[in-house]
Short mmCIF file of C-alpha atoms in Angstrom, two decimals:
data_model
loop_
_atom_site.label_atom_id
_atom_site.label_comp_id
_atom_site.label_asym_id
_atom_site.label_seq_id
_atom_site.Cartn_x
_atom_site.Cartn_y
_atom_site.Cartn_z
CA UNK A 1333 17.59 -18.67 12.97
CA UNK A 1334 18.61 -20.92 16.05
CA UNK A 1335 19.40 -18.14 18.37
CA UNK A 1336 15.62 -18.20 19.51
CA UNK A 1337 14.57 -16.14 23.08
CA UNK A 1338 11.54 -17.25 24.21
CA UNK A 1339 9.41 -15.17 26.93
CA UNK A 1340 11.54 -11.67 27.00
CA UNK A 1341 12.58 -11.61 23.52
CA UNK A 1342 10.89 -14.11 21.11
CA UNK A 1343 12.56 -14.10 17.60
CA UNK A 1344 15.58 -13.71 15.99
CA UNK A 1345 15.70 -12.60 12.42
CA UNK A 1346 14.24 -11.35 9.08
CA UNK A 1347 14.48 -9.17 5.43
CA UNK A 1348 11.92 -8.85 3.11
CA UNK A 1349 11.03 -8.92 -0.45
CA UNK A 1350 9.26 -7.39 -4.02
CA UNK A 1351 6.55 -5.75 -4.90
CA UNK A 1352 6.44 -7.34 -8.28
CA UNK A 1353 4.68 -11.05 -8.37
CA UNK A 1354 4.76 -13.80 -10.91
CA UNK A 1355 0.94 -13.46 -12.21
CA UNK A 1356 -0.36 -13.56 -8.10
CA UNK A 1357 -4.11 -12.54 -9.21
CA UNK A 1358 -5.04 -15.27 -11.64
CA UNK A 1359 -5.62 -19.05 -11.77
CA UNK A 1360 -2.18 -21.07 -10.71
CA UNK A 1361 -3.14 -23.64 -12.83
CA UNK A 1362 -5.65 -26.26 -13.36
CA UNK A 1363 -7.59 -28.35 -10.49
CA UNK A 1364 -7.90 -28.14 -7.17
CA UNK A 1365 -4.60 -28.05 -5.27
CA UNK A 1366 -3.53 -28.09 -1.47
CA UNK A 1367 -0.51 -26.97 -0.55
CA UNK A 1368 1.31 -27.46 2.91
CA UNK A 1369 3.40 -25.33 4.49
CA UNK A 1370 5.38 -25.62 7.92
CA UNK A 1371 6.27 -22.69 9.29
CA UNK A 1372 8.52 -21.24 12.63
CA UNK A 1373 6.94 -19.33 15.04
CA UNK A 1374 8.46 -16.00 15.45
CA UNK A 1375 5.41 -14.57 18.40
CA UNK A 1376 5.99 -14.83 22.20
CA UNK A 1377 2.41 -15.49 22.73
CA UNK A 1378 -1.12 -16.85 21.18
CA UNK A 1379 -2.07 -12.66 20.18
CA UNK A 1380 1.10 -13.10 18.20
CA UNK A 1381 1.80 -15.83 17.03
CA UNK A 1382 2.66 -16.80 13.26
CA UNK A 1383 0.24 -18.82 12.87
CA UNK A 1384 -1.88 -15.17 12.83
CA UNK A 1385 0.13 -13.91 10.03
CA UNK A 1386 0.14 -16.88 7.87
CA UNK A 1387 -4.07 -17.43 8.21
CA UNK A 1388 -4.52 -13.86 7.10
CA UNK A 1389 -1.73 -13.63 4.37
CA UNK A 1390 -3.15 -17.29 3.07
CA UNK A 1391 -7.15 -16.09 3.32
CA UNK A 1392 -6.46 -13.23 0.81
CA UNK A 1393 -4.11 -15.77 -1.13
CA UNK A 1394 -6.86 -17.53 -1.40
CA UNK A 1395 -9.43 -15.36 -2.40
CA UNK A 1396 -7.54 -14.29 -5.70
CA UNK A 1397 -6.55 -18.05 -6.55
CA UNK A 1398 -9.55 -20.06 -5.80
CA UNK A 1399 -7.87 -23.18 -7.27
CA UNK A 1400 -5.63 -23.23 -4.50
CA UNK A 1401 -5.72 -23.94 -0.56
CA UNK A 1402 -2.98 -23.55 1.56
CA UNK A 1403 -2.93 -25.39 5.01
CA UNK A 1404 -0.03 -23.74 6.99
CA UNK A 1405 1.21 -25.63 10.38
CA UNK A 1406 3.21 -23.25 12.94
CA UNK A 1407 5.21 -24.58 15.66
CA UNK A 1408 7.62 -23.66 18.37
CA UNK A 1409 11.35 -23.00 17.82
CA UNK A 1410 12.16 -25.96 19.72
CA UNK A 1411 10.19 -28.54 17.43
CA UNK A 1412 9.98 -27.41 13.73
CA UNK A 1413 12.86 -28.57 12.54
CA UNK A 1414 12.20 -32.04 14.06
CA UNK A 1415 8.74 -31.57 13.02
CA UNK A 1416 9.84 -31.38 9.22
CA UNK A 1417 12.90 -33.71 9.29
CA UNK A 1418 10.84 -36.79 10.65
CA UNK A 1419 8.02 -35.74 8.08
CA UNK A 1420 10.53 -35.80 5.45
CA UNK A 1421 11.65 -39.12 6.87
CA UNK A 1422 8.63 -40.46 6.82
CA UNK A 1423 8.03 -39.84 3.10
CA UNK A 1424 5.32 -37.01 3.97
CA UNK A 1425 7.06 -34.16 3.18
CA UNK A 1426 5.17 -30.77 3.15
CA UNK A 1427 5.12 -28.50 -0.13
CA UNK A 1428 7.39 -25.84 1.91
CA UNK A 1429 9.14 -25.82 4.90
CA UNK A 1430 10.15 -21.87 6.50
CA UNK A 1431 12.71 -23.23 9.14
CA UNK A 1432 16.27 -22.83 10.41
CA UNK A 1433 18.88 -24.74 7.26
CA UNK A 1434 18.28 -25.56 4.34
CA UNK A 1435 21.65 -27.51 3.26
CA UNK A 1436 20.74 -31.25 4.50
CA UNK A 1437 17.75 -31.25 2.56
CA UNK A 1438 19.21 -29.66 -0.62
CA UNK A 1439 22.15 -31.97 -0.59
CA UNK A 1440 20.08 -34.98 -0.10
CA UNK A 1441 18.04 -33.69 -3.97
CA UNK A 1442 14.94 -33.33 -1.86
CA UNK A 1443 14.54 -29.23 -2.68
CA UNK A 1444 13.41 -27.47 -5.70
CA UNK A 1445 15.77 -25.00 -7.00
CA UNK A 1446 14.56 -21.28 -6.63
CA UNK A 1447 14.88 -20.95 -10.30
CA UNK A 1448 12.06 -23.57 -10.68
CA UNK A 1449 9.54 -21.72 -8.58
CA UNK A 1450 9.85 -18.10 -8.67
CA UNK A 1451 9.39 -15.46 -10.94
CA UNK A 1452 12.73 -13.32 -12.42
CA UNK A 1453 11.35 -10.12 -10.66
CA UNK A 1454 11.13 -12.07 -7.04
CA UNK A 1455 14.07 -13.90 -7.25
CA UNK A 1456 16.22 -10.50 -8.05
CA UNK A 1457 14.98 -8.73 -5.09
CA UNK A 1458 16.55 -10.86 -2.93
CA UNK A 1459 19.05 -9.25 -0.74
CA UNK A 1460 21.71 -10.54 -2.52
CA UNK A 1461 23.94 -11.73 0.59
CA UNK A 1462 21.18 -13.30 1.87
CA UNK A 1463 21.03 -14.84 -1.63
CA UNK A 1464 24.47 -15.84 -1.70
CA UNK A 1465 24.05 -17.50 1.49
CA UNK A 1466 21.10 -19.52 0.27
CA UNK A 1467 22.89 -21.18 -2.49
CA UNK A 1468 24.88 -24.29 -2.77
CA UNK A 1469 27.71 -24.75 -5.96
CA UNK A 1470 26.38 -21.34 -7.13
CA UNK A 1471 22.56 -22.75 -7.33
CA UNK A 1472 20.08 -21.48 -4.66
CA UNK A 1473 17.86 -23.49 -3.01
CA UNK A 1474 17.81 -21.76 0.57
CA UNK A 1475 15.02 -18.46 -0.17
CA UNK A 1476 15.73 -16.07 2.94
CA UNK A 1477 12.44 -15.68 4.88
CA UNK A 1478 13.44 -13.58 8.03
CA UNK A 1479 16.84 -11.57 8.69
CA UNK A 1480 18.69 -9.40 11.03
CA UNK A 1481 22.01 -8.15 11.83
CA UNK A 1482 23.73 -6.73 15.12
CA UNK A 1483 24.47 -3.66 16.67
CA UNK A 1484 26.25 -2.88 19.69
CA UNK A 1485 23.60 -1.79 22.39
CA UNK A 1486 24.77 0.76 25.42
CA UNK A 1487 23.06 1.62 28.27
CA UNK A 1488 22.48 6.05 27.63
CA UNK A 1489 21.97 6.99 30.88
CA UNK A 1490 24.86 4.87 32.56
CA UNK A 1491 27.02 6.03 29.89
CA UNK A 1492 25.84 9.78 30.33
CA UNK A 1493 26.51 9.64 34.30
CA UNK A 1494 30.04 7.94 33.77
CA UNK A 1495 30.66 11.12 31.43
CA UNK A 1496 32.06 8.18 28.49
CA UNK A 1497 31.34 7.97 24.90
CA UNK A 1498 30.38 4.86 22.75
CA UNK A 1499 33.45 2.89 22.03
CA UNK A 1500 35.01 2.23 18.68
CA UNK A 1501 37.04 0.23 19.01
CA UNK A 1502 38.19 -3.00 21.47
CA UNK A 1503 40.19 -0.79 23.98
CA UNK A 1504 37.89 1.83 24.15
CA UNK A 1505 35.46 -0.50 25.08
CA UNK A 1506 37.50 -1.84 28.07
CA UNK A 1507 38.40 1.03 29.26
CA UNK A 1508 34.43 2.21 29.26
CA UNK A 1509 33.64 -1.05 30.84
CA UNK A 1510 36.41 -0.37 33.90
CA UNK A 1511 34.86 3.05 34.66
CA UNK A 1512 31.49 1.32 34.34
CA UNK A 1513 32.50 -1.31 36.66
CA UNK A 1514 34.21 1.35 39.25
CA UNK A 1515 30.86 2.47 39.21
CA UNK A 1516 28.84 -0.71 40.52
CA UNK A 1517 27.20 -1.36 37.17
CA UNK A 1518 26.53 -5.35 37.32
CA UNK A 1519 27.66 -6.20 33.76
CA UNK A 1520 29.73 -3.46 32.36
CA UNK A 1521 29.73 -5.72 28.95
CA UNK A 1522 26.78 -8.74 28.82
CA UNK A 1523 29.28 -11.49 27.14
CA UNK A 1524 26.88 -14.24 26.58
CA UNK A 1525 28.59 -17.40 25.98
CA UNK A 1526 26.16 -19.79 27.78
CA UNK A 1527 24.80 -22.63 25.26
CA UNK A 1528 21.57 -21.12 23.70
CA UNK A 1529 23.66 -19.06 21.19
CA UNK A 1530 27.25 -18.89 21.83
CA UNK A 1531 27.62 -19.27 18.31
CA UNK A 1532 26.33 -15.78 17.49
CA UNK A 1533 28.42 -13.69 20.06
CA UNK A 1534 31.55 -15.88 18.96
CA UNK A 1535 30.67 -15.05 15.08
CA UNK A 1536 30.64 -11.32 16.51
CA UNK A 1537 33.84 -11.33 17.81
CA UNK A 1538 35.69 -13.19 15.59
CA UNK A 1539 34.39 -10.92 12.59
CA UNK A 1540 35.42 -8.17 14.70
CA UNK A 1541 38.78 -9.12 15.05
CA UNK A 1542 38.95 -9.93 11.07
CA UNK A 1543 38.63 -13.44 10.53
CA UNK A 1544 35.90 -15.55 11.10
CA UNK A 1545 34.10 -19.22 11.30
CA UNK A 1546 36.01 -20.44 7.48
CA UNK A 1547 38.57 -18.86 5.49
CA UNK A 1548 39.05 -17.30 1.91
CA UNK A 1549 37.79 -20.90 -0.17
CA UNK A 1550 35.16 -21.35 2.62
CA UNK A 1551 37.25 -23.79 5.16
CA UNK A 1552 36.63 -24.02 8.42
CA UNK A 1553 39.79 -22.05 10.18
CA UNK A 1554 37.74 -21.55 13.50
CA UNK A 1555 41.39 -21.54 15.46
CA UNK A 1556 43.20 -19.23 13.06
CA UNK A 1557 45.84 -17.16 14.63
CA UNK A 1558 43.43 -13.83 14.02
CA UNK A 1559 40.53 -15.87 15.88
CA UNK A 1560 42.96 -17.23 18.51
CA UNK A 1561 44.25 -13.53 19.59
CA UNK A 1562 40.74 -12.48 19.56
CA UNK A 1563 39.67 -14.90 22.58
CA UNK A 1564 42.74 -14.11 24.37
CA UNK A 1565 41.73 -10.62 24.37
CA UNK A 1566 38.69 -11.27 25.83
CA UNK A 1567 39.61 -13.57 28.02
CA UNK A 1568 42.60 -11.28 29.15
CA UNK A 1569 41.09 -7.89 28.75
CA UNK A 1570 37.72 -8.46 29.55
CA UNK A 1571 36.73 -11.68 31.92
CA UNK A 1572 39.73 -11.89 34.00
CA UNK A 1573 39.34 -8.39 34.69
CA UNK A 1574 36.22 -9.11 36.02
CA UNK A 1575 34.25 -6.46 33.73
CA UNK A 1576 31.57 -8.97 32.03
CA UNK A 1577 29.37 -9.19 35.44
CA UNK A 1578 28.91 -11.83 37.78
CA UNK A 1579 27.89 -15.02 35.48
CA UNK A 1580 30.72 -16.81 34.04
CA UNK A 1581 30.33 -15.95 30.61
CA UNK A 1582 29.74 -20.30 29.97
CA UNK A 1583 26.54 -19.94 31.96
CA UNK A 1584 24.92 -16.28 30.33
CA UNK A 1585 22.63 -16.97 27.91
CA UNK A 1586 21.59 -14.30 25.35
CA UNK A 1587 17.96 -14.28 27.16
CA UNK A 1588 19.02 -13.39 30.53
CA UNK A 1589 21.64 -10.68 29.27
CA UNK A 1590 19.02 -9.39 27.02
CA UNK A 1591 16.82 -9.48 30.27
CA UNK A 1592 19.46 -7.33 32.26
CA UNK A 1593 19.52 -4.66 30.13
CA UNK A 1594 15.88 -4.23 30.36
CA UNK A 1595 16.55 -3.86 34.12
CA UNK A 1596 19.00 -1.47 33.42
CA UNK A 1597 21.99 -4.06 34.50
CA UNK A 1598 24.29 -3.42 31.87
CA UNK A 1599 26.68 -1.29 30.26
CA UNK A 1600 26.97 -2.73 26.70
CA UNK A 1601 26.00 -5.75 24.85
CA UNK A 1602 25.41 -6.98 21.06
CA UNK A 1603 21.85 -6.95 20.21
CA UNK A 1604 19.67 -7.36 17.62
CA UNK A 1605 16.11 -5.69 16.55
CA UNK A 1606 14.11 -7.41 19.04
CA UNK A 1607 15.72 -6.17 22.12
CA UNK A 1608 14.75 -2.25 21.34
CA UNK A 1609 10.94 -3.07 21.88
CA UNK A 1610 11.97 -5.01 24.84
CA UNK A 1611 14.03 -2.05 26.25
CA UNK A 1612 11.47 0.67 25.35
CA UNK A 1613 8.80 -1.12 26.95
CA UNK A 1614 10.75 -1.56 30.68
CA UNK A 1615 11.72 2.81 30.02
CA UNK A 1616 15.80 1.76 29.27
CA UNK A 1617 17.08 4.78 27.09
CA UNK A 1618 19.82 3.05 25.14
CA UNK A 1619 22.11 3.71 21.88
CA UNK A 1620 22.69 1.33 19.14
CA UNK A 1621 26.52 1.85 17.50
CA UNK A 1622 28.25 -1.12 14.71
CA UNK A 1623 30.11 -3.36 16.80
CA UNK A 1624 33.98 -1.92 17.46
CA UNK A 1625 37.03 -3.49 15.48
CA UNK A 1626 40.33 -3.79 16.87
CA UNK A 1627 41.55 0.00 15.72
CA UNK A 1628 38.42 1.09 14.82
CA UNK A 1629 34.60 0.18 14.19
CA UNK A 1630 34.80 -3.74 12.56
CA UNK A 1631 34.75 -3.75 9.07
CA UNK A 1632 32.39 -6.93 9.10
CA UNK A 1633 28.98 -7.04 11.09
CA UNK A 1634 27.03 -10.96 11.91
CA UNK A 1635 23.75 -11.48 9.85
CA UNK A 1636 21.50 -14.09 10.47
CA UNK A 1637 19.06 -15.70 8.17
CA UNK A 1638 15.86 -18.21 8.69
CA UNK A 1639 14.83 -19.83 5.32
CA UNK A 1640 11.71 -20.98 3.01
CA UNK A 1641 12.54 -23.98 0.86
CA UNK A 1642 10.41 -26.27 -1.24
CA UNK A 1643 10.33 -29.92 -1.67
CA UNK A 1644 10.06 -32.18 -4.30
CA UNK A 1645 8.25 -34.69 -3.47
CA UNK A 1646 4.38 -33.43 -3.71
CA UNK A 1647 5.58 -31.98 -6.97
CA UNK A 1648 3.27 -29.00 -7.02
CA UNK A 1649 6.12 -27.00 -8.36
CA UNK A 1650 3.50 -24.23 -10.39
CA UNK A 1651 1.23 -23.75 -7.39
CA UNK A 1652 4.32 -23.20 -5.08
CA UNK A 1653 5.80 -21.10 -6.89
CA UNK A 1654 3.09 -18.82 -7.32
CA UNK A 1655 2.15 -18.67 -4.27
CA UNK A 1656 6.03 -17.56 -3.16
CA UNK A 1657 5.85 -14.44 -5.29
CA UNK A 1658 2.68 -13.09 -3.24
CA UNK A 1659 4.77 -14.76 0.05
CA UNK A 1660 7.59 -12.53 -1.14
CA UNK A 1661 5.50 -8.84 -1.97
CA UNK A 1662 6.69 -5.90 -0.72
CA UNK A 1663 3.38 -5.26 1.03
CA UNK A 1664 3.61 -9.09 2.93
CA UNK A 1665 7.54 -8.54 4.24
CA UNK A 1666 7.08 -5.56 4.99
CA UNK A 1667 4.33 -6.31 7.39
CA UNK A 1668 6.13 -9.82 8.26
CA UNK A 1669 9.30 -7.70 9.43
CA UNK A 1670 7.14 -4.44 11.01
CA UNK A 1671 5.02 -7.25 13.49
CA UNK A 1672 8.65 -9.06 14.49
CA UNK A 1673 10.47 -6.31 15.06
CA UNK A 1674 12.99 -7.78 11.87
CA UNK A 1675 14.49 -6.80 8.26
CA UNK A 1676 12.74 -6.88 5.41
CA UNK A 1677 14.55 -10.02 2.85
CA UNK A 1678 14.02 -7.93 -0.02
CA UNK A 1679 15.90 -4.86 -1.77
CA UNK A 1680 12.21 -3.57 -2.62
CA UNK A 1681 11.02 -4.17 1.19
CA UNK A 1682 14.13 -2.91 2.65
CA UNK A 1683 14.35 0.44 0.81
CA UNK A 1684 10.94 1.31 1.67
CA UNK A 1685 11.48 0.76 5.40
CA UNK A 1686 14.63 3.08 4.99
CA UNK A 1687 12.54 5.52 3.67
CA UNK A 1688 9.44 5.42 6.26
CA UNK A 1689 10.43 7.62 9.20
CA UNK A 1690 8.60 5.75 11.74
CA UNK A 1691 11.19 2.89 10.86
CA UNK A 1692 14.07 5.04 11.58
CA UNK A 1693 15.91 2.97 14.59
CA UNK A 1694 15.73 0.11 12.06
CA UNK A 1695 18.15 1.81 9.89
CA UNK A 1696 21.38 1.15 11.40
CA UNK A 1697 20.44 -2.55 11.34
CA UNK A 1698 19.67 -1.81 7.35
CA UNK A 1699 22.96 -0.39 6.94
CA UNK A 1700 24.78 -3.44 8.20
CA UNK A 1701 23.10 -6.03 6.17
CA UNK A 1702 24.89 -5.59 2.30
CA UNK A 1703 28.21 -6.31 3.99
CA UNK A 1704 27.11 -8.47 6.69
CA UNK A 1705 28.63 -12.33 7.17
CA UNK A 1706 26.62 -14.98 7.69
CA UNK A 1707 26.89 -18.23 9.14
CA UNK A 1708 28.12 -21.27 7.04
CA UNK A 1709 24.60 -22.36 6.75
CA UNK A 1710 25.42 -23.99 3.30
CA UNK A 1711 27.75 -26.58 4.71
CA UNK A 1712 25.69 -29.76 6.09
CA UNK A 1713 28.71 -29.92 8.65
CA UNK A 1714 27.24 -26.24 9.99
CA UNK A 1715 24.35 -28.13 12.52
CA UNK A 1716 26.64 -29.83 14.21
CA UNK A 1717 29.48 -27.22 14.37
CA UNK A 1718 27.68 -25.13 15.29
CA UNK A 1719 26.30 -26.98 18.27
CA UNK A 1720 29.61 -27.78 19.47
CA UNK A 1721 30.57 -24.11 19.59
CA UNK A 1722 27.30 -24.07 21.70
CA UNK A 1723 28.74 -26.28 24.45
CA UNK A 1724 32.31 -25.62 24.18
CA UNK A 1725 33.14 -22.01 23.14
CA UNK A 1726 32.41 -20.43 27.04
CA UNK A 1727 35.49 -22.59 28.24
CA UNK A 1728 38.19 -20.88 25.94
CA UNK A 1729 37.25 -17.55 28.21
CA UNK A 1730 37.13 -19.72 31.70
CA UNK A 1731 39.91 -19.66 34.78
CA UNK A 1732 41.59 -22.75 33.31
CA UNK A 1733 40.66 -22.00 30.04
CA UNK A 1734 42.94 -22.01 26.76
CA UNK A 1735 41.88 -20.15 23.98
CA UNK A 1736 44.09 -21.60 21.89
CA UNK A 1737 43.21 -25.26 23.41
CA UNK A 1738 39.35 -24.99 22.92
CA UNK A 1739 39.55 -23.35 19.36
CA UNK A 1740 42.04 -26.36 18.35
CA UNK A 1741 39.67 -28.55 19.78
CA UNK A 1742 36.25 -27.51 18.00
CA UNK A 1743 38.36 -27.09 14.76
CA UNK A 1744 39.36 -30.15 14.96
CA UNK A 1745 35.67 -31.48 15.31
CA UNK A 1746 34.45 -29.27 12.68
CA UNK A 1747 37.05 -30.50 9.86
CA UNK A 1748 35.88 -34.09 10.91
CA UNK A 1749 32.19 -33.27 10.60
CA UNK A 1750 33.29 -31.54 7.18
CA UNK A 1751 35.13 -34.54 5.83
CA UNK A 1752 32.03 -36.96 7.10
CA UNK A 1753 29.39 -34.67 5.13
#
């Protein structure tokens, strides 16, 4: 997911998958066979890291196919994808790659299609919006790996002293942040908009003011009438009235807001799975309600996806495969999601979490997913999109800013990068 935190919060993302494997406990076929993987860091430190999870989900791999070896390679965030794309470029591309997008490599012919690896029974429990999103011309070659969605997180005790509720919908939520503001709170509403993912708070608001990043036949319309009202709003309604704390929203990133509401700095902000943990652990008693609409709660929440795919090129097509089904076991995303604080990518996975009480604030998040949007990630115009949106989107909400201008502007860029792809 590109929307990584690293030190406070350290991941961003994940579902999970079935109990039912593709013949995990015998031979994968004949010879010895080494399979490499490459593979995204989701820890915040060595005791957590991946690379943890991976050595003891490949050990017992290993143990029940002895034909088979898997060497898996964990790095940062900030260098996988490079990692893979120059060792793709290079002609050394690993068996499986568990990064960020999918799309480049899949329109390039370099990816196996998921029909080609996996067994009926894993494929199917695939959330199927995350399996939606993983597919190109109706084929998928994108397998969701990790997953979450977004709630809107409030501050209980603030919101207890004020005497105020949990909004619904947009005005409610101004007029909580004024009182909030009247008293002293720092950010009555965290509006991050700074570059590390101003893609993911836009996506939030322009879903909750019913449009989104395309349209209907999966265009781009990023300054659609719907999307331009919905900046002006917040740039009206919001900014200008001085009610999203002291950092121009251009220079909050999602870190530091998630930060301040572990110090107990802010009213309300959209959050994902991650930041409870975080919050528990610094004693901030907080509430987690969907994200309000315009008249009401929105009728579309953000998900975000990270995602395994397989290349071509080493051609070990059987042995990946069957390793993907025991990858994909109820018992493995379960305890993928449970150590990252993320959904399971599975129907199988995800029911049983809804069902174990200790995962009961995970629920909401659950709730959200089978009608959640996600981003364009099948478009190879989506990297670069969505990197502009990065850099530009904090303007459209600045003194001389014009939402209408800046939304013009990166849909401009966007149908460019869409006609150059």
């Amino acid at each position: 997911m590109q929307r990584r935190v690293t030190g406070l919060i350290a991941v961003v993302s994940a579902l999970g998958m079935t109990a039912a494997l593709g013949g995990c406990g015998g031979s994968s076929g004949s010879g010895d066979v080494t399979l490499r993987l490459v593979a995204a860091d989701y820890g915040d430190s060595k005791a957590n890291s991946s690379q943890k999870y991976w050595d003891e989900l490949t050990k017992a791999y290993e143990a029940k196919n002895p034909g088979v070896k898997v060497e898996v390679s964990v790095y940062s965030w900030n260098e996988v994808d490079a990692k893979v794309k120059k060792m793709v470029a290079d002609g050394d591309a690993p068996d499986m790659a568990q990064i960020g997008a999918y799309a480049d490599y899949a329109a390039k012919g370099q990816l196996y299609k998921a029909d080609d690896l996996l067994s009926i029974n894993t494929q199917a429990d695939f959330v199927s919006r995350l399996t939606e999103a993983g597919e190109i011309d109706r084929t998928q070659y994108g397998m969701p790996f990790a997953s979450s969605t977004r709630l809107l997180f409030y501050n209980k005790k603030l919101f207890r002293d004020a005497g105020l509720t949990p909004p619904q919908s947009w005005s409610q939520l101004a007029s909580d942040a004024e009182v909030l503001k009247s008293r002293g709170v720092k950010y009555p509403y965290a509006l991050p908009l700074g570059p590390e993912e101003a893609q993911a708070e836009t996506m939030m608001w322009l879903l909750s003011g019913g449009d989104g990043y395309t349209d209907t036949v999966g265009s781009y319309g990023i300054d659609s009438k719907q999307n331009v009202e919905t900046f002006t709003w917040l740039k009206e309604k919001l900014v200008e009235k001085g009610l999203t704390g002291p950092v121009a929203p251009a220079n909050l990133n999602r870190a530091e807001a998630f930060a301040a509401f572990t110090r107990g700095e802010v009213g309300m902000l959209n959050g994902h799975p991650t930041l409870m943990q975080a919050a528990a652990a610094k004693g901030v008693k907080f509430g987690m309600v969907p994200m309000p609409g315009i008249n009401g709660r929105s009728k579309a929440t953000m998900g975000v996806a990270d995602w395994m795919m397989a290349f071509r090129q080493p051609g070990h097509a059987e042995q990946v495969g069957n390793f993907l089904d025991y990858v994909y076991s109820e018992k493995n995303v379960l305890k993928f999601s449970h150590e990252y604080d993320l959904l399971p990518v599975t129907t199988s996975a995800s029911e049983a979490m809804s069902a174990d009480k200790s995962d009961a604030d995970l629920v909401g998040f659950l709730d959200e997913l089978p009608n959640a949007e996600l981003y364009p990630v099948a478009k190879t115009s989506w990297a670069s999109v969505s990197a502009d949106i990065k850099q530009q989107i904090g303007k459209a909400v600045g003194p001389k800013g014009s939402p209408a201008a800046i939304l013009g502007q990166l849909q401009r860029a966007a149908a460019a990068e869409e006609n150059a792809s």
